[in-house]
Structure formats: C-alpha cells, structure tokens
mmCIF file of C-alpha atoms and ligand atoms in Angstrom:
data_model
loop_
_atom_site.group_PDB
_atom_site.id
_atom_site.type_symbol
_atom_site.label_atom_id
_atom_site.label_comp_id
_atom_site.label_asym_id
_atom_site.label_seq_id
_atom_site.Cartn_x
_atom_site.Cartn_y
_atom_site.Cartn_z
ATOM 1 C CA MET K 940 -17.100 -12.466 5.816
ATOM 2 C CA ASN K 941 -16.291 -10.680 2.456
ATOM 3 C CA SER K 942 -16.287 -6.507 3.101
ATOM 4 C CA ILE K 943 -14.748 -4.448 5.408
ATOM 5 C CA ALA K 944 -17.057 -3.687 7.565
ATOM 6 C CA GLU K 945 -16.266 -5.040 10.905
ATOM 7 C CA LYS K 946 -12.680 -6.283 10.107
ATOM 8 C CA VAL K 947 -10.557 -5.386 12.385
ATOM 9 C CA VAL K 948 -7.568 -3.686 10.392
ATOM 10 C CA VAL K 949 -3.824 -3.317 11.715
ATOM 11 C CA ILE K 950 -2.065 -0.403 10.246
ATOM 12 C CA THR K 951 1.240 0.295 11.096
ATOM 13 C CA GLY K 952 3.035 4.129 9.442
ATOM 14 C CA ALA K 953 -0.429 5.549 10.270
ATOM 15 C CA SER K 954 0.756 8.593 12.199
ATOM 16 C CA SER K 955 1.092 10.254 8.529
ATOM 17 C CA GLY K 956 0.956 9.699 4.647
ATOM 18 C CA LEU K 957 -0.735 6.360 3.023
ATOM 19 C CA GLY K 958 -0.859 4.704 6.628
ATOM 20 C CA GLU K 959 -3.512 7.830 8.000
ATOM 21 C CA ALA K 960 -5.395 8.012 5.026
ATOM 22 C CA THR K 961 -6.177 4.223 4.933
ATOM 23 C CA ALA K 962 -7.008 3.958 8.187
ATOM 24 C CA ARG K 963 -9.731 7.461 8.029
ATOM 25 C CA LEU K 964 -10.995 5.366 4.722
ATOM 26 C CA LEU K 965 -11.218 1.922 6.233
ATOM 27 C CA ALA K 966 -12.968 3.550 9.129
ATOM 28 C CA ALA K 967 -15.348 5.013 7.426
ATOM 29 C CA ARG K 968 -15.846 2.103 5.564
ATOM 30 C CA GLY K 969 -16.844 0.281 9.256
ATOM 31 C CA ALA K 970 -13.789 -1.369 9.695
ATOM 32 C CA LYS K 971 -11.994 -1.521 13.224
ATOM 33 C CA VAL K 972 -8.544 0.393 12.910
ATOM 34 C CA VAL K 973 -5.302 -0.027 15.252
ATOM 35 C CA LEU K 974 -3.058 2.068 14.530
ATOM 36 C CA GLY K 975 0.860 1.942 14.656
ATOM 37 C CA ALA K 976 3.771 4.520 14.845
ATOM 38 C CA ARG K 977 6.074 5.927 16.946
ATOM 39 C CA ARG K 978 4.362 9.243 17.439
ATOM 40 C CA LEU K 979 1.656 8.525 19.785
ATOM 41 C CA ASP K 980 0.609 11.952 19.674
ATOM 42 C CA ARG K 981 -0.767 11.729 16.263
ATOM 43 C CA LEU K 982 -2.000 8.547 16.545
ATOM 44 C CA GLU K 983 -4.213 9.713 19.697
ATOM 45 C CA LYS K 984 -5.487 12.696 17.401
ATOM 46 C CA LEU K 985 -6.406 10.612 14.682
ATOM 47 C CA ALA K 986 -8.070 7.973 17.040
ATOM 48 C CA SER K 987 -10.238 10.639 18.643
ATOM 49 C CA GLU K 988 -11.235 12.477 15.590
ATOM 50 C CA ILE K 989 -11.913 8.732 14.308
ATOM 51 C CA ALA K 990 -14.183 7.747 17.110
ATOM 52 C CA SER K 991 -15.864 11.158 17.115
ATOM 53 C CA SER K 992 -16.972 10.048 13.490
ATOM 54 C CA GLY K 993 -18.449 6.990 15.247
ATOM 55 C CA GLY K 994 -15.572 4.638 13.775
ATOM 56 C CA ASP K 995 -13.523 2.514 16.301
ATOM 57 C CA ALA K 996 -9.852 2.801 16.523
ATOM 58 C CA LEU K 997 -7.021 1.878 18.951
ATOM 59 C CA ALA K 998 -3.551 3.947 18.872
ATOM 60 C CA VAL K 999 -0.138 1.760 20.108
ATOM 61 C CA ALA K 1000 2.991 3.287 20.184
ATOM 62 C CA THR K 1001 5.384 0.965 17.763
ATOM 63 C CA ASP K 1002 8.803 0.910 16.397
ATOM 64 C CA VAL K 1003 8.330 -1.437 13.272
ATOM 65 C CA ALA K 1004 11.876 -2.165 14.113
ATOM 66 C CA SER K 1005 11.387 -3.884 17.748
ATOM 67 C CA ARG K 1006 10.448 -6.704 17.272
ATOM 68 C CA ASP K 1007 8.893 -6.577 20.879
ATOM 69 C CA ASP K 1008 6.715 -3.760 19.879
ATOM 70 C CA MET K 1009 4.801 -5.947 16.530
ATOM 71 C CA GLU K 1010 4.432 -8.558 18.836
ATOM 72 C CA ASN K 1011 2.581 -6.281 21.774
ATOM 73 C CA LEU K 1012 0.644 -4.126 18.520
ATOM 74 C CA ILE K 1013 -0.814 -7.157 17.103
ATOM 75 C CA GLN K 1014 -1.834 -8.632 20.968
ATOM 76 C CA SER K 1015 -3.186 -5.316 22.003
ATOM 77 C CA ALA K 1016 -5.542 -5.597 18.644
ATOM 78 C CA VAL K 1017 -6.352 -8.935 19.735
ATOM 79 C CA GLN K 1018 -6.713 -8.007 23.574
ATOM 80 C CA LYS K 1019 -9.437 -4.917 22.347
ATOM 81 C CA PHE K 1020 -10.936 -6.498 19.089
ATOM 82 C CA GLY K 1021 -10.976 -10.350 19.639
ATOM 83 C CA LYS K 1022 -8.891 -10.516 16.480
ATOM 84 C CA VAL K 1023 -6.564 -9.493 13.443
ATOM 85 C CA ASP K 1024 -8.354 -9.919 9.969
ATOM 86 C CA VAL K 1025 -5.896 -7.532 8.121
ATOM 87 C CA LEU K 1026 -1.968 -6.309 8.451
ATOM 88 C CA VAL K 1027 -0.953 -3.668 6.259
ATOM 89 C CA ASN K 1028 2.878 -3.372 6.868
ATOM 90 C CA ASN K 1029 3.215 0.165 5.594
ATOM 91 C CA ALA K 1030 5.674 1.478 7.813
ATOM 92 C CA GLY K 1031 8.948 2.991 5.780
ATOM 93 C CA ILE K 1032 11.386 5.492 5.173
ATOM 94 C CA MET K 1033 12.789 6.982 2.032
ATOM 95 C CA PRO K 1034 16.685 8.379 2.746
ATOM 96 C CA MET K 1035 17.769 9.225 -0.785
ATOM 97 C CA ALA K 1036 21.544 9.319 -1.525
ATOM 98 C CA ALA K 1037 24.209 8.583 -3.769
ATOM 99 C CA MET K 1038 25.922 5.231 -2.492
ATOM 100 C CA SER K 1039 29.433 7.053 -2.923
ATOM 101 C CA LYS K 1040 27.878 9.146 0.029
ATOM 102 C CA LEU K 1041 28.203 6.130 1.987
ATOM 103 C CA LYS K 1042 25.149 7.276 4.328
ATOM 104 C CA VAL K 1043 25.800 3.478 6.050
ATOM 105 C CA GLU K 1044 23.757 4.429 9.041
ATOM 106 C CA GLU K 1045 20.544 5.115 6.952
ATOM 107 C CA TRP K 1046 21.258 2.448 4.777
ATOM 108 C CA ASP K 1047 20.510 0.186 8.464
ATOM 109 C CA LEU K 1048 18.052 1.823 9.289
ATOM 110 C CA MET K 1049 15.983 1.971 5.255
ATOM 111 C CA ILE K 1050 16.843 -2.303 6.492
ATOM 112 C CA ASP K 1051 15.846 -2.081 9.524
ATOM 113 C CA VAL K 1052 12.354 -0.169 8.996
ATOM 114 C CA ASN K 1053 11.491 -1.280 5.126
ATOM 115 C CA ILE K 1054 12.272 -5.182 5.859
ATOM 116 C CA LYS K 1055 13.108 -6.100 9.194
ATOM 117 C CA GLY K 1056 9.738 -4.092 9.958
ATOM 118 C CA VAL K 1057 7.449 -6.370 7.167
ATOM 119 C CA LEU K 1058 9.183 -9.193 8.400
ATOM 120 C CA TYR K 1059 8.125 -8.533 12.333
ATOM 121 C CA GLY K 1060 4.985 -7.804 11.469
ATOM 122 C CA ILE K 1061 4.220 -11.178 9.511
ATOM 123 C CA ALA K 1062 5.871 -13.339 12.752
ATOM 124 C CA ALA K 1063 3.104 -11.671 14.821
ATOM 125 C CA VAL K 1064 0.250 -11.954 12.451
ATOM 126 C CA LEU K 1065 1.442 -15.449 11.179
ATOM 127 C CA PRO K 1066 0.609 -18.003 13.987
ATOM 128 C CA GLY K 1067 -2.875 -16.279 14.486
ATOM 129 C CA MET K 1068 -4.033 -16.674 10.677
ATOM 130 C CA LEU K 1069 -2.932 -19.732 10.478
ATOM 131 C CA ASN K 1070 -4.647 -21.177 13.442
ATOM 132 C CA SER K 1071 -7.773 -19.261 12.217
ATOM 133 C CA LYS K 1072 -6.935 -20.339 8.092
ATOM 134 C CA HIS K 1073 -8.073 -16.425 7.492
ATOM 135 C CA GLY K 1074 -6.443 -13.222 7.436
ATOM 136 C CA HIS K 1075 -5.031 -10.536 4.483
ATOM 137 C CA ILE K 1076 -1.293 -9.249 4.670
ATOM 138 C CA ILE K 1077 -0.870 -6.363 2.646
ATOM 139 C CA ASN K 1078 2.753 -5.012 1.840
ATOM 140 C CA LEU K 1079 3.679 -1.780 0.885
ATOM 141 C CA SER K 1080 6.721 -1.683 -1.703
ATOM 142 C CA SER K 1081 6.760 0.819 -4.547
ATOM 143 C CA VAL K 1082 7.266 1.302 -8.137
ATOM 144 C CA ALA K 1083 11.510 1.487 -7.049
ATOM 145 C CA GLY K 1084 10.592 -1.850 -6.034
ATOM 146 C CA LEU K 1085 9.944 -2.673 -9.992
ATOM 147 C CA ARG K 1086 13.238 -0.793 -11.262
ATOM 148 C CA VAL K 1087 16.172 0.956 -10.088
ATOM 149 C CA SER K 1088 16.562 4.303 -11.256
ATOM 150 C CA ALA K 1089 19.782 5.534 -12.135
ATOM 151 C CA GLY K 1090 21.234 8.228 -8.689
ATOM 152 C CA VAL K 1091 19.834 8.281 -5.040
ATOM 153 C CA GLY K 1092 17.518 5.560 -4.971
ATOM 154 C CA THR K 1093 19.799 2.022 -4.784
ATOM 155 C CA VAL K 1094 19.143 1.216 -1.053
ATOM 156 C CA TYR K 1095 15.615 2.366 -1.021
ATOM 157 C CA SER K 1096 14.483 0.103 -3.755
ATOM 158 C CA ALA K 1097 16.642 -2.884 -2.650
ATOM 159 C CA THR K 1098 14.476 -2.722 0.683
ATOM 160 C CA LYS K 1099 11.605 -2.063 -1.623
ATOM 161 C CA PHE K 1100 12.474 -5.617 -3.978
ATOM 162 C CA ALA K 1101 13.034 -7.352 -0.615
ATOM 163 C CA VAL K 1102 9.133 -6.547 -0.083
ATOM 164 C CA LYS K 1103 8.209 -7.577 -2.904
ATOM 165 C CA ALA K 1104 10.342 -11.480 -2.762
ATOM 166 C CA ILE K 1105 8.808 -11.444 0.984
ATOM 167 C CA SER K 1106 5.152 -11.201 -0.366
ATOM 168 C CA GLU K 1107 5.709 -13.535 -3.172
ATOM 169 C CA GLY K 1108 7.470 -16.361 -1.405
ATOM 170 C CA LEU K 1109 4.577 -15.801 1.447
ATOM 171 C CA ARG K 1110 1.515 -15.896 -0.959
ATOM 172 C CA ALA K 1111 3.075 -19.146 -2.373
ATOM 173 C CA GLU K 1112 3.438 -20.588 1.178
ATOM 174 C CA VAL K 1113 -0.024 -19.298 2.823
ATOM 175 C CA GLY K 1114 -2.542 -19.214 0.055
ATOM 176 C CA GLY K 1115 -3.625 -23.076 0.641
ATOM 177 C CA TYR K 1116 -4.255 -21.664 4.075
ATOM 178 C CA GLY K 1117 -6.546 -19.044 3.966
ATOM 179 C CA ILE K 1118 -4.268 -16.557 4.387
ATOM 180 C CA ARG K 1119 -4.283 -13.415 1.326
ATOM 181 C CA VAL K 1120 -1.201 -11.100 1.305
ATOM 182 C CA THR K 1121 -1.160 -7.878 -1.438
ATOM 183 C CA THR K 1122 1.690 -6.406 -2.616
ATOM 184 C CA LEU K 1123 1.049 -2.450 -3.607
ATOM 185 C CA TYR K 1124 3.876 -1.096 -5.984
ATOM 186 C CA PRO K 1125 2.640 3.052 -5.875
ATOM 187 C CA GLY K 1126 4.333 6.185 -7.371
ATOM 188 C CA ALA K 1127 4.824 9.152 -6.216
ATOM 189 C CA VAL K 1128 2.114 10.067 -4.005
ATOM 190 C CA ALA K 1129 1.726 13.433 -1.858
ATOM 191 C CA SER K 1130 3.165 12.877 1.962
ATOM 192 C CA GLU K 1131 6.039 12.921 4.350
ATOM 193 C CA LEU K 1132 8.331 10.643 2.869
ATOM 194 C CA VAL K 1133 9.616 12.984 0.410
ATOM 195 C CA ASN K 1134 11.239 14.971 3.343
ATOM 196 C CA GLY K 1135 13.476 12.251 5.188
ATOM 197 C CA SER K 1136 16.832 12.339 2.680
ATOM 198 C CA SER K 1137 19.533 14.394 4.901
ATOM 199 C CA ASP K 1138 21.535 14.315 1.548
ATOM 200 C CA ALA K 1139 20.499 18.294 0.235
ATOM 201 C CA GLU K 1140 21.004 17.287 -3.552
ATOM 202 C CA ALA K 1141 18.773 14.189 -3.310
ATOM 203 C CA SER K 1142 16.549 16.148 -0.789
ATOM 204 C CA SER K 1143 16.112 19.206 -3.490
ATOM 205 C CA ALA K 1144 15.861 16.318 -6.610
ATOM 206 C CA MET K 1145 13.098 14.390 -4.870
ATOM 207 C CA LYS K 1146 11.347 17.238 -4.011
ATOM 208 C CA SER K 1147 11.146 18.973 -7.138
ATOM 209 C CA PHE K 1148 10.279 15.570 -8.764
ATOM 210 C CA TYR K 1149 7.170 14.874 -6.227
ATOM 211 C CA GLU K 1150 6.123 18.117 -6.971
ATOM 212 C CA ASN K 1151 5.514 17.604 -10.307
ATOM 213 C CA TYR K 1152 3.855 14.269 -9.888
ATOM 214 C CA GLU K 1153 2.438 13.665 -6.874
ATOM 215 C CA ILE K 1154 -0.856 12.038 -6.033
ATOM 216 C CA SER K 1155 -3.631 11.953 -3.260
ATOM 217 C CA ALA K 1156 -2.202 9.223 -0.282
ATOM 218 C CA ASP K 1157 -6.625 8.407 -0.496
ATOM 219 C CA SER K 1158 -5.387 6.798 -4.027
ATOM 220 C CA VAL K 1159 -3.794 3.987 -1.991
ATOM 221 C CA ALA K 1160 -6.148 4.026 0.305
ATOM 222 C CA ARG K 1161 -8.596 3.122 -2.164
ATOM 223 C CA ALA K 1162 -6.328 0.600 -3.896
ATOM 224 C CA ILE K 1163 -5.840 -1.130 -0.473
ATOM 225 C CA ALA K 1164 -9.784 -0.808 0.441
ATOM 226 C CA PHE K 1165 -10.165 -2.899 -2.837
ATOM 227 C CA ALA K 1166 -8.305 -5.290 -2.129
ATOM 228 C CA ILE K 1167 -9.507 -5.964 1.537
ATOM 229 C CA GLU K 1168 -13.289 -6.124 -0.097
ATOM 230 C CA GLN K 1169 -13.038 -9.033 -2.458
ATOM 231 C CA PRO K 1170 -14.267 -12.174 -1.491
ATOM 232 C CA GLU K 1171 -12.023 -14.239 0.713
ATOM 233 C CA ASP K 1172 -11.194 -16.672 -2.275
ATOM 234 C CA VAL K 1173 -10.016 -13.697 -3.938
ATOM 235 C CA ALA K 1174 -6.633 -12.762 -3.720
ATOM 236 C CA ILE K 1175 -5.265 -9.347 -5.334
ATOM 237 C CA ASN K 1176 -1.985 -10.424 -5.675
ATOM 238 C CA GLU K 1177 -0.392 -6.818 -6.608
ATOM 239 C CA ILE K 1178 -1.648 -3.301 -7.871
ATOM 240 C CA THR K 1179 0.915 -1.273 -8.952
ATOM 241 C CA LEU K 1180 -0.386 2.689 -9.408
ATOM 242 C CA ARG K 1181 1.301 5.873 -10.391
ATOM 243 C CA PRO K 1182 0.293 9.561 -11.311
ATOM 244 C CA THR K 1183 -0.410 9.092 -14.800
ATOM 245 C CA SER K 1184 2.293 11.616 -16.163
ATOM 246 C CA GLN K 1185 4.411 9.439 -14.247
ATOM 247 C CA GLU K 1186 7.354 7.614 -16.496
ATOM 248 C CA PHE K 1187 9.183 5.570 -13.814
HETATM 249 P P1 LIG Y 2408 5.296 9.035 5.717
HETATM 250 O O1 LIG Y 2408 6.178 9.382 5.795
HETATM 251 O O2 LIG Y 2408 4.176 10.324 5.255
HETATM 252 O O3 LIG Y 2408 4.924 7.714 6.501
HETATM 253 C C1 LIG Y 2408 5.635 7.170 6.894
HETATM 254 C C2 LIG Y 2408 5.230 5.934 8.528
HETATM 255 O O4 LIG Y 2408 6.108 5.085 8.695
HETATM 256 C C3 LIG Y 2408 4.903 7.309 9.498
HETATM 257 O O5 LIG Y 2408 3.479 7.078 9.847
HETATM 258 C C4 LIG Y 2408 6.087 6.843 10.199
HETATM 259 O O6 LIG Y 2408 5.228 7.404 11.816
HETATM 260 C C5 LIG Y 2408 5.984 5.582 9.936
HETATM 261 N N1 LIG Y 2408 7.202 5.043 10.854
HETATM 262 C C6 LIG Y 2408 8.529 4.941 9.838
HETATM 263 N N2 LIG Y 2408 9.193 4.808 10.563
HETATM 264 C C7 LIG Y 2408 8.822 3.878 12.041
HETATM 265 C C8 LIG Y 2408 9.571 2.668 12.530
HETATM 266 N N3 LIG Y 2408 10.498 2.606 12.856
HETATM 267 N N4 LIG Y 2408 8.507 2.273 13.495
HETATM 268 C C9 LIG Y 2408 6.725 2.658 13.226
HETATM 269 N N5 LIG Y 2408 6.475 3.503 12.273
HETATM 270 C C10 LIG Y 2408 7.358 3.987 11.399
HETATM 271 O O7 LIG Y 2408 5.507 7.942 4.057
HETATM 272 P P2 LIG Y 2408 4.307 7.566 3.334
HETATM 273 O O8 LIG Y 2408 2.775 7.378 4.121
HETATM 274 O O9 LIG Y 2408 4.163 7.578 1.876
HETATM 275 O O10 LIG Y 2408 4.945 5.633 3.159
HETATM 276 C C11 LIG Y 2408 4.147 4.915 3.624
HETATM 277 C C12 LIG Y 2408 4.885 3.743 2.915
HETATM 278 O O11 LIG Y 2408 4.189 3.960 1.467
HETATM 279 C C13 LIG Y 2408 6.327 3.149 3.055
HETATM 280 O O12 LIG Y 2408 6.456 2.066 3.037
HETATM 281 C C14 LIG Y 2408 6.989 4.215 1.799
HETATM 282 O O13 LIG Y 2408 8.016 3.536 1.178
HETATM 283 C C15 LIG Y 2408 5.431 3.345 0.706
HETATM 284 N N6 LIG Y 2408 5.427 4.093 -0.300
HETATM 285 C C16 LIG Y 2408 5.148 5.871 -0.507
HETATM 286 C C17 LIG Y 2408 5.094 6.728 -1.786
HETATM 287 C C18 LIG Y 2408 4.924 7.585 -1.634
HETATM 288 O O14 LIG Y 2408 5.687 8.590 -2.801
HETATM 289 N N7 LIG Y 2408 4.457 8.497 -0.510
HETATM 290 C C19 LIG Y 2408 5.114 5.840 -2.668
HETATM 291 C C20 LIG Y 2408 5.493 4.299 -2.905
HETATM 292 C C21 LIG Y 2408 5.580 3.593 -1.886
HETATM 293 P P3 LIG Y 2408 6.015 7.685 12.869
HETATM 294 O O15 LIG Y 2408 7.692 8.404 12.251
HETATM 295 O O16 LIG Y 2408 5.256 8.438 13.526
HETATM 296 O O17 LIG Y 2408 6.618 6.360 13.302
#
C-alpha cells in the first residue's frame, strides 16, 4: 500500500488549525480519518462534514495528556476501521511568556500536552505497528524545535526540541521494523495556537509576528500528505517549512 486512499489515519488536535486542515485533506484523498481532541462538538461537526462529502471519519473525545484517553483513541480507530496505518501526533499548546514570569503551571501543561501527549500516542500505536511491521508516526515539532528565540518561547522550544529527540530516536529504533517516522518543523501557520498566551506582552508580540508572516494550515496538511503518499520503502524523516519571508 503506497497511497493515501484507504489508509486509517488518527489525528490528534483535529478540532482546529493544522489537525483540522490535515483531516479535511486526507479524507478528501480517501483516507479514513479518526479525529481526537477535547472539544467533541467541533470534532463531530468536522466528521459530519467529511461524511457528507463522501468521506469516512470518526470523532473521539481525547485528552492527549491522559494515557487512557490515547489508548482509547487508538482502540476506537481499530474497532471502527480494523487498523491504524498512520498516527499524526499534532495536538499542542503554546502559552508563551518570559521564564522570569514563572508561569510554572503552563510549563507543566506544555510538558503534559506537547511531550507526554506525543509519548502516549507512540505507546498506544507502537505494539500494533511492531506486530504488523507496518505503520507511520508523524510528529509535530516546530522551527522552535530547531532554534530558541530570545524572549518568550523557551519552554515551548524545550518541548519541541524534545519532540525532535523522541522522533529521531524512534526513527532509528523502528525503521528496521517497517515503521516510518516523520517530524515536521513548521514556521508561523494560521491557527488558534497564537491565542494561547496568558501573558499580555507575549501575546501581543506573538499576534503581530503571526499577522506579518502566517501561511495557511493547508501548507502543513500538504506536507503531511506528501510524507504519507510515498512508497513504503521511502520515509520522509523531516520536513521544515516556513512562510517564505520568515527568518526565524
Ligand atoms: P491550534 O491551537 O489551532 O490547535 C491545537 C489542537 O490541539 C486543537 O485541536 C486542540 O483541541 C488540541 N489540543 C490542545 N490540548 C489538547 C489536549 N490536552 N488533548 C487533546 N488535544 C489537545 O494550533 P495548531 O493547529 O497551530 O497546532 C497544531 C500543532 O502544530 C501543535 O503541536 C503546534 O505546536 C504545532 N505547530 C504549529 C505552528 C503554528 O504556527 N501554528 C508552527 C509549528 C508547530 P482541543 O482544544 O479541542 O483539545
């Protein structure tokens, strides 16, 4: 199997932004999509829109910071569609603030969602993929997972560097079992992510940065589709994409 059609693709954070755009694109290309996020109303609306366009989608309320929820998401996919070909670990949060503001609860939340969420996703799909010697795990890092900017993004960057490390180690470990691993490093992409800062100073700096540079979420969806549609013996390991004019 080397195309997108008929693949079962589980996408976390599918209730908005990159996850939603990816679900729409892959469903239009014939994938069966399984949508995970906390806002079930949004997922159900998206699933019904996909179904009315002739696609297949399942909505499952999921908090990626809960290992039980992630296991349930994957089991729900298997029960409904019989398998999981691809997991897109996309859910993430970006509450920016200078470290000196000591937003320690937000540091904890970023670690729970951006790092543990990815690990719980891997834990939920890996046994089945190892067993079938087939599968594809796609993780969302960021350009902030490649560089640390001065100012407000230190802990967010730390979580995205962690995603890079996890992906790279996983790739080296499981490639021999026929499992592909892809990491994406996007720059500024239009979504709800930029609204996540409780710190007024960081929030307005981020919003004006995004207003200047952001590109559409479809750009990331297309990159994900490109990685999935390669023949099974080709793993697209890393994709960095930025708005053309963005330096960071
Ligand atoms: P959005 O805020 O639009 O979407 C984030 C998604 O994550 C939502 O669907 C949200 O759903 C979900 N989410 C948040 N917390 C949890 C949780 N605990 N459990 C389950 N789902 C959760 O942002 P983006 O689409 O931009 O972000 C997607 C990914 O892309 C993130 O990992 C982000 O770091 C990364 N990224 C984004 C960039 C950008 O510029 N937009 C650039 C580089 C990387 P709900 O609230 O319903 O749970």
